[in-house]
Coordinates of C-alpha atoms in Angstrom, one line a residue:
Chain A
X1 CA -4.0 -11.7 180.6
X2 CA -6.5 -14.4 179.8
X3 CA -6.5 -17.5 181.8
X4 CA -5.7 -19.7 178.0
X5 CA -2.2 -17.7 177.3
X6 CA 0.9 -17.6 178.9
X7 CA 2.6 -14.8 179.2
X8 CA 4.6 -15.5 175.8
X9 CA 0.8 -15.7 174.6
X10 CA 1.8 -19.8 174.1
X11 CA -1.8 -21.6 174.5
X12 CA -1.5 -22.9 178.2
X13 CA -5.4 -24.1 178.3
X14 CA -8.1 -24.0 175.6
X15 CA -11.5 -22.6 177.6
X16 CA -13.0 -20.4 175.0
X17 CA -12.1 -19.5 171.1
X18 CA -13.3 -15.9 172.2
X19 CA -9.9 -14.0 172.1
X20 CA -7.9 -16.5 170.7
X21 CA -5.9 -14.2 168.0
X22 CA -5.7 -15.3 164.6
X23 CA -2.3 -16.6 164.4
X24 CA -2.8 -18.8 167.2
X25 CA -6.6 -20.2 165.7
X26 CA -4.4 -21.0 162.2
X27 CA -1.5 -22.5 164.4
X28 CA -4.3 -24.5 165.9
X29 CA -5.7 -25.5 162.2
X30 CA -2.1 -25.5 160.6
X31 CA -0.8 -28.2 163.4
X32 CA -4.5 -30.3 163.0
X33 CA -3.6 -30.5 159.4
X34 CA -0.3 -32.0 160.2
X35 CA -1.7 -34.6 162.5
X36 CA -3.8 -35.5 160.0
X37 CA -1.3 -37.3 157.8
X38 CA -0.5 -39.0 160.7
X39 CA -3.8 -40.8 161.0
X40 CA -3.5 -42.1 157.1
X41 CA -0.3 -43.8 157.8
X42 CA -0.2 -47.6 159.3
X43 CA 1.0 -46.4 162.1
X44 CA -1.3 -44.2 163.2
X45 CA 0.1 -43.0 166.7
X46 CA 3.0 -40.5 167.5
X47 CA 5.7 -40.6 170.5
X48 CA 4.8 -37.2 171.4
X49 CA 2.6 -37.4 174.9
X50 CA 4.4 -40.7 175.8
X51 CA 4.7 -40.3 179.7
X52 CA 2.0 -38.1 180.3
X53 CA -1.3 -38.3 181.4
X54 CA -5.0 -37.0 180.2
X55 CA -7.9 -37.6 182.4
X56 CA -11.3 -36.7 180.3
X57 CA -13.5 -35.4 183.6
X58 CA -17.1 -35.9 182.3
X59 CA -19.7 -34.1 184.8
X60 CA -22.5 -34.6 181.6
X61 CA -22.0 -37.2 179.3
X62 CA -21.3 -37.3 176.5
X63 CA -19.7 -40.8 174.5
X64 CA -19.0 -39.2 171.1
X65 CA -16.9 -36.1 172.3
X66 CA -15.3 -38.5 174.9
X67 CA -14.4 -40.8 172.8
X68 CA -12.8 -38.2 170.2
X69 CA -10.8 -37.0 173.4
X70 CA -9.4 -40.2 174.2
X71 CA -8.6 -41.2 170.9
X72 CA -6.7 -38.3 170.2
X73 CA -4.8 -38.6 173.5
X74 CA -4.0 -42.3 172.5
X75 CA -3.0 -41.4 169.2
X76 CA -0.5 -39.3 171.1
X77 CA 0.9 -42.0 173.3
X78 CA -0.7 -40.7 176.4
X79 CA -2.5 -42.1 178.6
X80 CA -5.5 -41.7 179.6
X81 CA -8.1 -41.8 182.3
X82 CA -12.2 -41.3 182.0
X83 CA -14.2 -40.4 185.1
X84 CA -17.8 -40.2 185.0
X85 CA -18.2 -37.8 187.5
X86 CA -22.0 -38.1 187.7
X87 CA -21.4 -41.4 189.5
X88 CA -18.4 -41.3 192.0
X89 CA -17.2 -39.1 194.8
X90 CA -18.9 -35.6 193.9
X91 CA -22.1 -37.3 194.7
X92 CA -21.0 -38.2 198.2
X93 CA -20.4 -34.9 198.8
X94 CA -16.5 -34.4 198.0
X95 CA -16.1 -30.3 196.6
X96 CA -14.4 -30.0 193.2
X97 CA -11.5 -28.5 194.4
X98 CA -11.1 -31.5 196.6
X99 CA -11.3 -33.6 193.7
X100 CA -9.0 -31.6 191.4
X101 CA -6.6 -32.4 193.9
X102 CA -6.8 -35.3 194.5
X103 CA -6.7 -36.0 190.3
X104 CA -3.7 -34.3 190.2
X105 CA -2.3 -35.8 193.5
X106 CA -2.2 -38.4 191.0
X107 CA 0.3 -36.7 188.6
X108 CA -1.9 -36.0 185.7
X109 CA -0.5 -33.5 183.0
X110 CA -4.1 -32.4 182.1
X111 CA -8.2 -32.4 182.2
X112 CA -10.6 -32.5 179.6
X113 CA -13.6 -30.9 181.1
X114 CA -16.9 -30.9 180.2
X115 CA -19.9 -30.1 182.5
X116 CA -23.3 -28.4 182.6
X117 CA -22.4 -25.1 184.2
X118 CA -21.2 -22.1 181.9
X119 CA -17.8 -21.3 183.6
X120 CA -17.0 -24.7 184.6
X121 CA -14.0 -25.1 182.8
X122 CA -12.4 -21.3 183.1
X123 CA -13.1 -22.2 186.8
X124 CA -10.9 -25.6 187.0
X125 CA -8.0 -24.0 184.8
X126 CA -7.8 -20.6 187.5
X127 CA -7.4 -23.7 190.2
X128 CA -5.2 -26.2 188.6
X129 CA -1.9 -26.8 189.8
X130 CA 0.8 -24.6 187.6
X131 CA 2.3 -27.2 184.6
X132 CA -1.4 -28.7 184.9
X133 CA -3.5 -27.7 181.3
X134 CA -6.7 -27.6 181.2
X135 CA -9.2 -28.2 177.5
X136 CA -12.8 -27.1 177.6
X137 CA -15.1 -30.2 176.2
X138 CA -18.2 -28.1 176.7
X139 CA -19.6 -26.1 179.7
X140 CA -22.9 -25.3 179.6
X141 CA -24.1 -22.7 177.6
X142 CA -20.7 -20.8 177.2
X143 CA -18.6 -22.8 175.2
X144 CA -17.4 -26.1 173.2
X145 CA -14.2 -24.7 171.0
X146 CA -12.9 -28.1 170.1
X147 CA -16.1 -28.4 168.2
X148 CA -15.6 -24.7 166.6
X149 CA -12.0 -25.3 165.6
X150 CA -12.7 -28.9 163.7
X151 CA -15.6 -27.0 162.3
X152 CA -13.4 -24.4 161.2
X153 CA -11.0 -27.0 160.0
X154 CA -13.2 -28.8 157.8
X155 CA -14.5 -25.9 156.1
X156 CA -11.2 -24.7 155.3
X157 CA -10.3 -28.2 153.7
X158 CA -13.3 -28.1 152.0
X159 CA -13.3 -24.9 150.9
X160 CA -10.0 -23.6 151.3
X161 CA -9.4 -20.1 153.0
X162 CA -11.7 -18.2 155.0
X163 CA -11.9 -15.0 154.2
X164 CA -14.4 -14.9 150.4
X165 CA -16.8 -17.5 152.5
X166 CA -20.3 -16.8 153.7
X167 CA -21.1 -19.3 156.2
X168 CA -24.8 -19.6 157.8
X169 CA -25.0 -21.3 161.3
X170 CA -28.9 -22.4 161.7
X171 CA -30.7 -23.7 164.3
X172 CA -30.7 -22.7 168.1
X173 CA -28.5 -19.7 168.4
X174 CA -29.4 -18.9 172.0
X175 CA -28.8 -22.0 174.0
X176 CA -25.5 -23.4 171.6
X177 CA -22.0 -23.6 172.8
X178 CA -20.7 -24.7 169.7
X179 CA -22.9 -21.7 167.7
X180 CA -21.3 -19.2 170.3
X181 CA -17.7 -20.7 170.0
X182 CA -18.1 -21.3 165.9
X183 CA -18.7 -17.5 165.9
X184 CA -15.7 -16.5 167.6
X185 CA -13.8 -18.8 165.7
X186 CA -14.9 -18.6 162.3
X187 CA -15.0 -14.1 162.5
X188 CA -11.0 -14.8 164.2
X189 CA -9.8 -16.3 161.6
X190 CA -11.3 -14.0 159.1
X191 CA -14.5 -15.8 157.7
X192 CA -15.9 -13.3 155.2
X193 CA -19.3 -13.0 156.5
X194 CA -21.3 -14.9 159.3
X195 CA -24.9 -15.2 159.2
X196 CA -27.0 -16.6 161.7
X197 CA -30.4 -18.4 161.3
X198 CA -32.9 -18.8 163.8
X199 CA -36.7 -18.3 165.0
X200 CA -36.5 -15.0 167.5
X201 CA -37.1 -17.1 170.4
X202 CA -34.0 -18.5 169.8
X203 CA -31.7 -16.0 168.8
X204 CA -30.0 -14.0 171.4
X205 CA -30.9 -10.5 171.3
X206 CA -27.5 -9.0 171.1
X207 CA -26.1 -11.4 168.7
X208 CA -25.4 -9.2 166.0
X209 CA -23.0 -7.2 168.0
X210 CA -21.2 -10.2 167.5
X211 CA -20.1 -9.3 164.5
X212 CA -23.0 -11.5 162.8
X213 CA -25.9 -11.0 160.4
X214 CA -28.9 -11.9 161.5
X215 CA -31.7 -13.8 159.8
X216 CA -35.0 -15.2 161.0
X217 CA -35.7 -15.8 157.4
X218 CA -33.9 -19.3 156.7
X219 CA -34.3 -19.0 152.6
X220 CA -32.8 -15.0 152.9
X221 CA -30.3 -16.5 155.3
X222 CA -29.1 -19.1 152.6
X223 CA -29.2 -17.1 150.0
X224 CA -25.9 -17.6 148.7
X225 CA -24.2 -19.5 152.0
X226 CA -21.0 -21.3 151.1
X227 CA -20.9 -23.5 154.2
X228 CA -24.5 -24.5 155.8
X229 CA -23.8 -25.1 159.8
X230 CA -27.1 -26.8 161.3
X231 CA -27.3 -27.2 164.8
X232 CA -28.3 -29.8 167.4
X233 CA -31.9 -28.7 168.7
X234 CA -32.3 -29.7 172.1
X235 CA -35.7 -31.6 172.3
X236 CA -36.4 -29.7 175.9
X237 CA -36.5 -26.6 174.2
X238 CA -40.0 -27.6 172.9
X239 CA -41.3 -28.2 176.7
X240 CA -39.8 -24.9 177.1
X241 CA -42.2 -22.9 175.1
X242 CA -39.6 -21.8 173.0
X243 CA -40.9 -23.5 169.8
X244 CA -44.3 -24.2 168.8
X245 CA -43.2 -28.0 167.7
X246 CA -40.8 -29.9 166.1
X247 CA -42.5 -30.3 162.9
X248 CA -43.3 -26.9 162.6
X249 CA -39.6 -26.3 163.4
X250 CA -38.5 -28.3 160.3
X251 CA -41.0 -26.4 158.3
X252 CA -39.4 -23.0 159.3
X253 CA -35.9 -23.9 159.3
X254 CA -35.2 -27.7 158.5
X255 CA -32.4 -27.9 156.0
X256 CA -33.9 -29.7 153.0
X257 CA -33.0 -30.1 149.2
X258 CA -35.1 -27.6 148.2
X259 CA -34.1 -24.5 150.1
X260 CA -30.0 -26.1 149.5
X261 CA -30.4 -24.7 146.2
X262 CA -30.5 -21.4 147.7
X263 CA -26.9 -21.8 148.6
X264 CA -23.8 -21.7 146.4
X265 CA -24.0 -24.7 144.2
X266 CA -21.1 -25.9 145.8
X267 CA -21.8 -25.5 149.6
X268 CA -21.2 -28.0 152.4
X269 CA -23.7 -28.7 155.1
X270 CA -22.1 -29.6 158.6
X271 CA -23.9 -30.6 161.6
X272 CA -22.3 -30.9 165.1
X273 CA -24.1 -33.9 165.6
X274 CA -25.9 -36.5 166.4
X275 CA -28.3 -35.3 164.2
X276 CA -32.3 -35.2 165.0
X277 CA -33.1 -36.6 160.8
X278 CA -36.6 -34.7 160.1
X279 CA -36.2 -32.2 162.4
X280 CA -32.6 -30.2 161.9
X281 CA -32.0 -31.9 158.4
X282 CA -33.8 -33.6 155.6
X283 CA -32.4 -37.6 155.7
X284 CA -31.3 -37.0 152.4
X285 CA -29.4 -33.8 152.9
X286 CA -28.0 -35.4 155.8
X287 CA -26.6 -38.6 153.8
X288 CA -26.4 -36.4 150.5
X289 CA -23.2 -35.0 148.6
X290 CA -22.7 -32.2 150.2
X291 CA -23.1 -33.4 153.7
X292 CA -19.5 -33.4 155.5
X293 CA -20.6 -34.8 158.8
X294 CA -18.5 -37.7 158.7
X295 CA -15.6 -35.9 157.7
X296 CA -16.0 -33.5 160.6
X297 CA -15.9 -36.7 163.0
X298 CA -12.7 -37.8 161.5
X299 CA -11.2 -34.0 162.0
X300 CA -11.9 -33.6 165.4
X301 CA -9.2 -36.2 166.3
X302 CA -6.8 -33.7 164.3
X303 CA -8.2 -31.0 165.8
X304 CA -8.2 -32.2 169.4
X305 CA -4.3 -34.0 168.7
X306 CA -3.2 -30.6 167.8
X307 CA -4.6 -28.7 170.6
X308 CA -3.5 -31.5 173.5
X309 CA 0.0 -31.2 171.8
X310 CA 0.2 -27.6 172.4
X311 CA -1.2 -26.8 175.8
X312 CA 1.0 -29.9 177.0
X313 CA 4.1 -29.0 175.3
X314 CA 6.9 -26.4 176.3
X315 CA 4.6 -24.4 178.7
X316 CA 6.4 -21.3 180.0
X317 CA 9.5 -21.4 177.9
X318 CA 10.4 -19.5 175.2
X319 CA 13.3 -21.9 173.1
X320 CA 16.4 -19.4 173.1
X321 CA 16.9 -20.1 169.5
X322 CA 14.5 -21.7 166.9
X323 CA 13.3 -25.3 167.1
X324 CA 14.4 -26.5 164.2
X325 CA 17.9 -25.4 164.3
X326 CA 18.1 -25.9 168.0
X327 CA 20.1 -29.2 167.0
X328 CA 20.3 -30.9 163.5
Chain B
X1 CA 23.9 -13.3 158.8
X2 CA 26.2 -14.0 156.7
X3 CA 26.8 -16.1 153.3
X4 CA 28.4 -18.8 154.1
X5 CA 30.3 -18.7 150.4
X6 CA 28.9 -22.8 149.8
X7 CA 28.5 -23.9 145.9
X8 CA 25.1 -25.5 147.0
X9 CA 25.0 -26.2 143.0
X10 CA 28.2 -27.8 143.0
X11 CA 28.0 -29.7 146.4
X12 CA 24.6 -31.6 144.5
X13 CA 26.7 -32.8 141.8
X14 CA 29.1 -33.7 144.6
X15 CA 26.6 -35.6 146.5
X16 CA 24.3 -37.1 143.9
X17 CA 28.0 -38.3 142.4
X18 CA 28.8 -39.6 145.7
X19 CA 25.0 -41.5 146.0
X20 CA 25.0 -43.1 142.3
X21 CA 28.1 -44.8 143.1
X22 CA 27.3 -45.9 146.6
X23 CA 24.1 -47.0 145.4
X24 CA 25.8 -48.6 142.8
X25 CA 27.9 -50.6 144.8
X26 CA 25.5 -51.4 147.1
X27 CA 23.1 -52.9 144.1
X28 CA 20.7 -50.9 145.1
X29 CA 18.4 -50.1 142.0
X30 CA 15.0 -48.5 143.0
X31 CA 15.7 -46.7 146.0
X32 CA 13.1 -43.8 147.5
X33 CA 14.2 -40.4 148.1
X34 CA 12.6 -39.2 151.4
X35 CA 14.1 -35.4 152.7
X36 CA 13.7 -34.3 155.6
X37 CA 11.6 -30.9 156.0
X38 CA 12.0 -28.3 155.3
X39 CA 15.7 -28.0 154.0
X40 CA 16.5 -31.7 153.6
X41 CA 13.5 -31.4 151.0
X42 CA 14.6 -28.6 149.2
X43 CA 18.2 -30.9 148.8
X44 CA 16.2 -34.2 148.1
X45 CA 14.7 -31.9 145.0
X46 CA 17.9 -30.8 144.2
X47 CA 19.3 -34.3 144.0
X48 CA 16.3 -36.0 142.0
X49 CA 17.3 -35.1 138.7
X50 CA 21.0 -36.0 139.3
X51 CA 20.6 -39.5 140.3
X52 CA 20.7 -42.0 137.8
X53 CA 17.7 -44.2 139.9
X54 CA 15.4 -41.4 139.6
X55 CA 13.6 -42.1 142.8
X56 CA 10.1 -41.4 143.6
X57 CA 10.6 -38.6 146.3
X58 CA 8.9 -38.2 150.1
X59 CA 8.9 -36.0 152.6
X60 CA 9.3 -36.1 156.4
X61 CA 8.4 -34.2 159.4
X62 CA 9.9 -35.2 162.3
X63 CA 8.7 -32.2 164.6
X64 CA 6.4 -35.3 166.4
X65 CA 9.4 -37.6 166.8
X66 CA 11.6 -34.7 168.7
X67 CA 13.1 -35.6 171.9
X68 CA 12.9 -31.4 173.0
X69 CA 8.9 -31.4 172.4
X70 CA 8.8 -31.5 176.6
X71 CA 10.9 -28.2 177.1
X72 CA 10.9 -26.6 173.3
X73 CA 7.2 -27.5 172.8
X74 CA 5.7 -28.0 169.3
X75 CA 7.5 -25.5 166.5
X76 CA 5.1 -23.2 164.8
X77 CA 5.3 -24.4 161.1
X78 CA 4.7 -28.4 161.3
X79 CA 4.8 -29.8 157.5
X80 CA 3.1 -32.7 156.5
X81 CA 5.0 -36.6 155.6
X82 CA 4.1 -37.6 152.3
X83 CA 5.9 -40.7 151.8
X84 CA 4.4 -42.0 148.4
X85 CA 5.2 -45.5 148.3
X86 CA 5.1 -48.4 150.9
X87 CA 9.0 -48.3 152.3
X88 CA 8.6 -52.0 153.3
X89 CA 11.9 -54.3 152.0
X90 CA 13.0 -50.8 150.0
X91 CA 15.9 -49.1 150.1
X92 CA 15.7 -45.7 151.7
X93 CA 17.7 -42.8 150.9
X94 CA 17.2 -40.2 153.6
X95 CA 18.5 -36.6 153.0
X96 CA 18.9 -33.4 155.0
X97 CA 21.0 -30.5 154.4
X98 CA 23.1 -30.4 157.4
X99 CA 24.1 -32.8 160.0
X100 CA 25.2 -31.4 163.3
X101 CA 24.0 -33.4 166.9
X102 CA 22.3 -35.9 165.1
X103 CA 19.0 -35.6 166.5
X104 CA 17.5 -34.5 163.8
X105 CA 18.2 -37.8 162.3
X106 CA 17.4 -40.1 165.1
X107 CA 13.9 -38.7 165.4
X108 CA 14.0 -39.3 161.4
X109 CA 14.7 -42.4 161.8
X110 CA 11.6 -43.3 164.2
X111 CA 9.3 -41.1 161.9
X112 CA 10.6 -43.1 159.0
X113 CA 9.3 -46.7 160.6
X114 CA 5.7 -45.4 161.5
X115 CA 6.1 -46.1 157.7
X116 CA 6.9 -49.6 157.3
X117 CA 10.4 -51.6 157.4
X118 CA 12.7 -50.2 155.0
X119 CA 15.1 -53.0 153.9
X120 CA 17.9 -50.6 154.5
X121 CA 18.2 -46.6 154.9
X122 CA 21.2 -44.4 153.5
X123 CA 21.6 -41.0 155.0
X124 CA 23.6 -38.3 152.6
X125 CA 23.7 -34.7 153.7
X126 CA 25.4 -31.6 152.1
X127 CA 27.0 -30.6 155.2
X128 CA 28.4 -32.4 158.3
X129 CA 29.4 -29.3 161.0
X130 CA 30.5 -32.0 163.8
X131 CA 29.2 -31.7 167.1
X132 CA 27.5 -35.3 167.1
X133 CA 25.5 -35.9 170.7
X134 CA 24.4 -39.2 169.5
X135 CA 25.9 -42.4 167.3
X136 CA 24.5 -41.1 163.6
X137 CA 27.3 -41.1 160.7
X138 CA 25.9 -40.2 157.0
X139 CA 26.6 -42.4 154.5
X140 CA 27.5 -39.6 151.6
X141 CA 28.4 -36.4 152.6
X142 CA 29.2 -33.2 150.8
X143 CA 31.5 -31.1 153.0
X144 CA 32.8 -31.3 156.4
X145 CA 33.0 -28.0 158.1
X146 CA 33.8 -26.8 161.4
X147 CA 31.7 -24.1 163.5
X148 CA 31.9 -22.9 166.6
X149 CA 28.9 -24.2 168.8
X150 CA 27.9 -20.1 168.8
X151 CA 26.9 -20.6 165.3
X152 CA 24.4 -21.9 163.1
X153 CA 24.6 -23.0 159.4
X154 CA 20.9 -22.8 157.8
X155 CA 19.8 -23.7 154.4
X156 CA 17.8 -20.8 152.5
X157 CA 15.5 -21.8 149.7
X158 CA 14.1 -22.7 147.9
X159 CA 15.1 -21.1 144.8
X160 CA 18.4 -20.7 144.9
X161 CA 19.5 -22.6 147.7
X162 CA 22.3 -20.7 149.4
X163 CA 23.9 -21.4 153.0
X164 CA 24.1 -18.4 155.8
X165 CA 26.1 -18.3 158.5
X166 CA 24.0 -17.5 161.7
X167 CA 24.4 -17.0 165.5
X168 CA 27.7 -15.3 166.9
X169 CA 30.8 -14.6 165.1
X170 CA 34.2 -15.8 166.5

């Protein structure tokens, strides 16, 4: 049994979308959509996590994804908690595990993890205290599936369901969380067909077992896309050797108006961001009409709302009869 | 499950009856309609075209406002609100289909105010099955039945609305 379920397959943390089934992703996306409604109204906070407490347990930083984190938490009445990790006790030499427990000596209800290594956050949720949930942020290489499911969230507001779309992720395949955890997301809920865009030197090898097609070609990868995903390239990649430069990058596979008009004349272009303008996207694709980037900002406290809600609520108990008639 | 044998039809023209003159008396003239999901919006529906006001009508989801989210968790199917006007100084008219601990209604209540400050709020239900666990009374209701606490009474819908019986039989 993964480490995420319970054994009533309820989600008890949110690691990976890898294995997630498909009722469970659209509960995720279902449940988003609801909290959404609740950020349009004046008041834009519910009673549900009043009580509890979140502590966002940053080992990398990262202000933007933080800061979606905690207001989402907020908007759920809990409260919350950020420790920079980088610069307290782990540098004096205290283990994780010793600070885990000490975090949750504290009585915290749960940790949103992010950190460099790939494993990080599979690691803390096998060590945390039972009732304790545990919400992957990003860990290294392996995953980032809040990112995937508001990606997956937009899309299907802005294009409805899943299944007819062709949806291109572009960019740096091999060292991407979000393109891994995208993947897994989009192809579990039933995405009709995932292409991904790359130079070779940044495409995994076995990607396409994956369930993926794969392009090296970015105008025969477009051809067609409904939903444009660009990715963040990392600007170390370039020291690596990995890409010849970052103009010649842009030339290759920089999303610009021209090669949009490969796509379906309707198709989106999302971007995790921030974005690097002239070398990922075109400025005017970026700030263009068919750029959703803001709007993926504004779902990810939806997305993350939902998810908080449902590793921190109920864990372990099946209701003997149906919520909503459990009392009227 | 079993029918419950209910004239949901007939208990509408009971109720909406019931509501025009309460709103009447009341001088209530432009109240909003706001049922509570899912069946209490199948009856606010219902009720639209039989009251004289003809209300704009919302909807509420109180699934966020539940005092059982720490043991019961979130439920699977979580609507959306859509509460189309601003509530503030209005009259509300809040509707579900059955009353029974009163929790429902509480946690209605609290949604309702994330809203604004309603100058008053009626509640009118089709059933009231006893059983209250907290201080809530509707203002118009259809039927009164008893149940034993075994037993369930849920709306179906929403075309027709009928009511079934669920849970143990005495």
């Amino acid at each position: 049994m993964s480490v995420q379920l319970d054994p009533q397959g309820q989600l008890r943390h949110l690691v990976t979308t890898e294995g997630l089934p498909r009722e469970l992703l659209a509960r995720i996306l279902d449940t988003a959509e609801s909290f959404s409604g609740v950020l349009g109204k004046s008041v834009k906070k519910v009673p549900l996590l009043r009580g509890r407490t979140i502590i966002n347990l940053f080992f990398e930083p990262s202000t933007r994804t933080r800061t979606t984190f905690e207001l989402a938490a907020q908007r759920l009445s809990a409260d919350v908690l950020n420790i920079d990790v980088a610069t307290s006790s782990t540098s004096k030499g205290e283990s994780l595990l010793d600070m885990l427990r000490n975090l949750e000596a504290m009585q915290c209800d749960a940790f949103v993890v992010r950190h460099a290594d790939s494993g990080a956050a599979e690691f803390i949720a096998r060590h945390v205290a039972p009732g304790v949930a545990v919400i992957n942020a990003g860990d290294g290489r392996h995953a980032h599936p809040t990112q995937a499911l508001l990606d997956a969230f937009t899309i299907r507001r802005e294009k409805g369901p899943l299944e007819p779309l062709t949806i291109a992720i572009v960019g740096d395949i091999l060292h991407s969380r979000v393109a891994r955890s995208q993947i897994h997301a989009l192809l579990g809920l039933g995405a009709g067909e995932v292409r991904v865009i790359g130079p070779r030197t940044l495409l995994p090898r076995d990607i396409g077992r994956l369930g993926v097609r794969v392009h090296e070609d970015m105008d025969a990868g477009l051809d067609g896309a409904d939903v444009v995903m660009m990715l963040r390239l990392q600007r170390e990649r370039m020291r690596g050797a990995l890409l010849p430069s970052e103009s010649e990058f842009f030339a290759r596979y920089g999303l610009t108006e021209r090669r949009l008009e490969r796509t379906h004349p309707e198709a989106i272009v999302m971007h995790p961001g921030p974005v690097n303008r002239g070398v990922e996207l075109d400025p005017q694709v970026a700030d263009g009409p068919r750029s959703v980037i803001l709007r993926q900002v504004t779902n990810g406290i939806a997305v993350r709302m939902a998810v908080m809600s449902m590793v921190l609520g109920g864990q372990g108990e099946i209701p003997t009869e149906p919520i909503e008639e459990a009392s009227s | 499950m079993t029918d419950a044998e209910i004239d949901v039809p007939q208990l509408l023209d009971t109720v909406a009856a019931e509501i025009n003159t309460e709103l009447e008396r009341r001088g209530i003239r432009s109240p909003i309609l706001v049922g509570i999901h899912t069946g209490g919006v199948w009856v606010a529906r219902g009720l639209h075209d039989r009251l004289l006001a003809r209300p704009p009508v919302g909807t509420l989801e109180v699934a966020f406002h539940r005092d059982d989210y720490a043991t019961s968790g979130l439920k699977a199917a979580v609507q959306t609100s859509e509460v189309p006007v601003t509530l503030d100084g209005r009259a509300v008219l809040l509707v579900d289909d059955v009353i029974h601990t009163g929790r429902t209604t509480r946690a209605a209540l609290n949604a309702l105010f994330d809203y604004g400050r309603p100058q008053q709020v009626l509640l009118a239900v089709l059933v009231d099955r006893g059983g209250r666990e907290l201080p809530v009374q509707p203002d118009v209701t259809g039927t009164r039945l008893e149940l034993p606490g075994g037993q369930r009474l849920k709306l179906r819908g929403p075309e027709p609305l009928r009511f079934m019986l669920e849970g143990e039989t005495p």
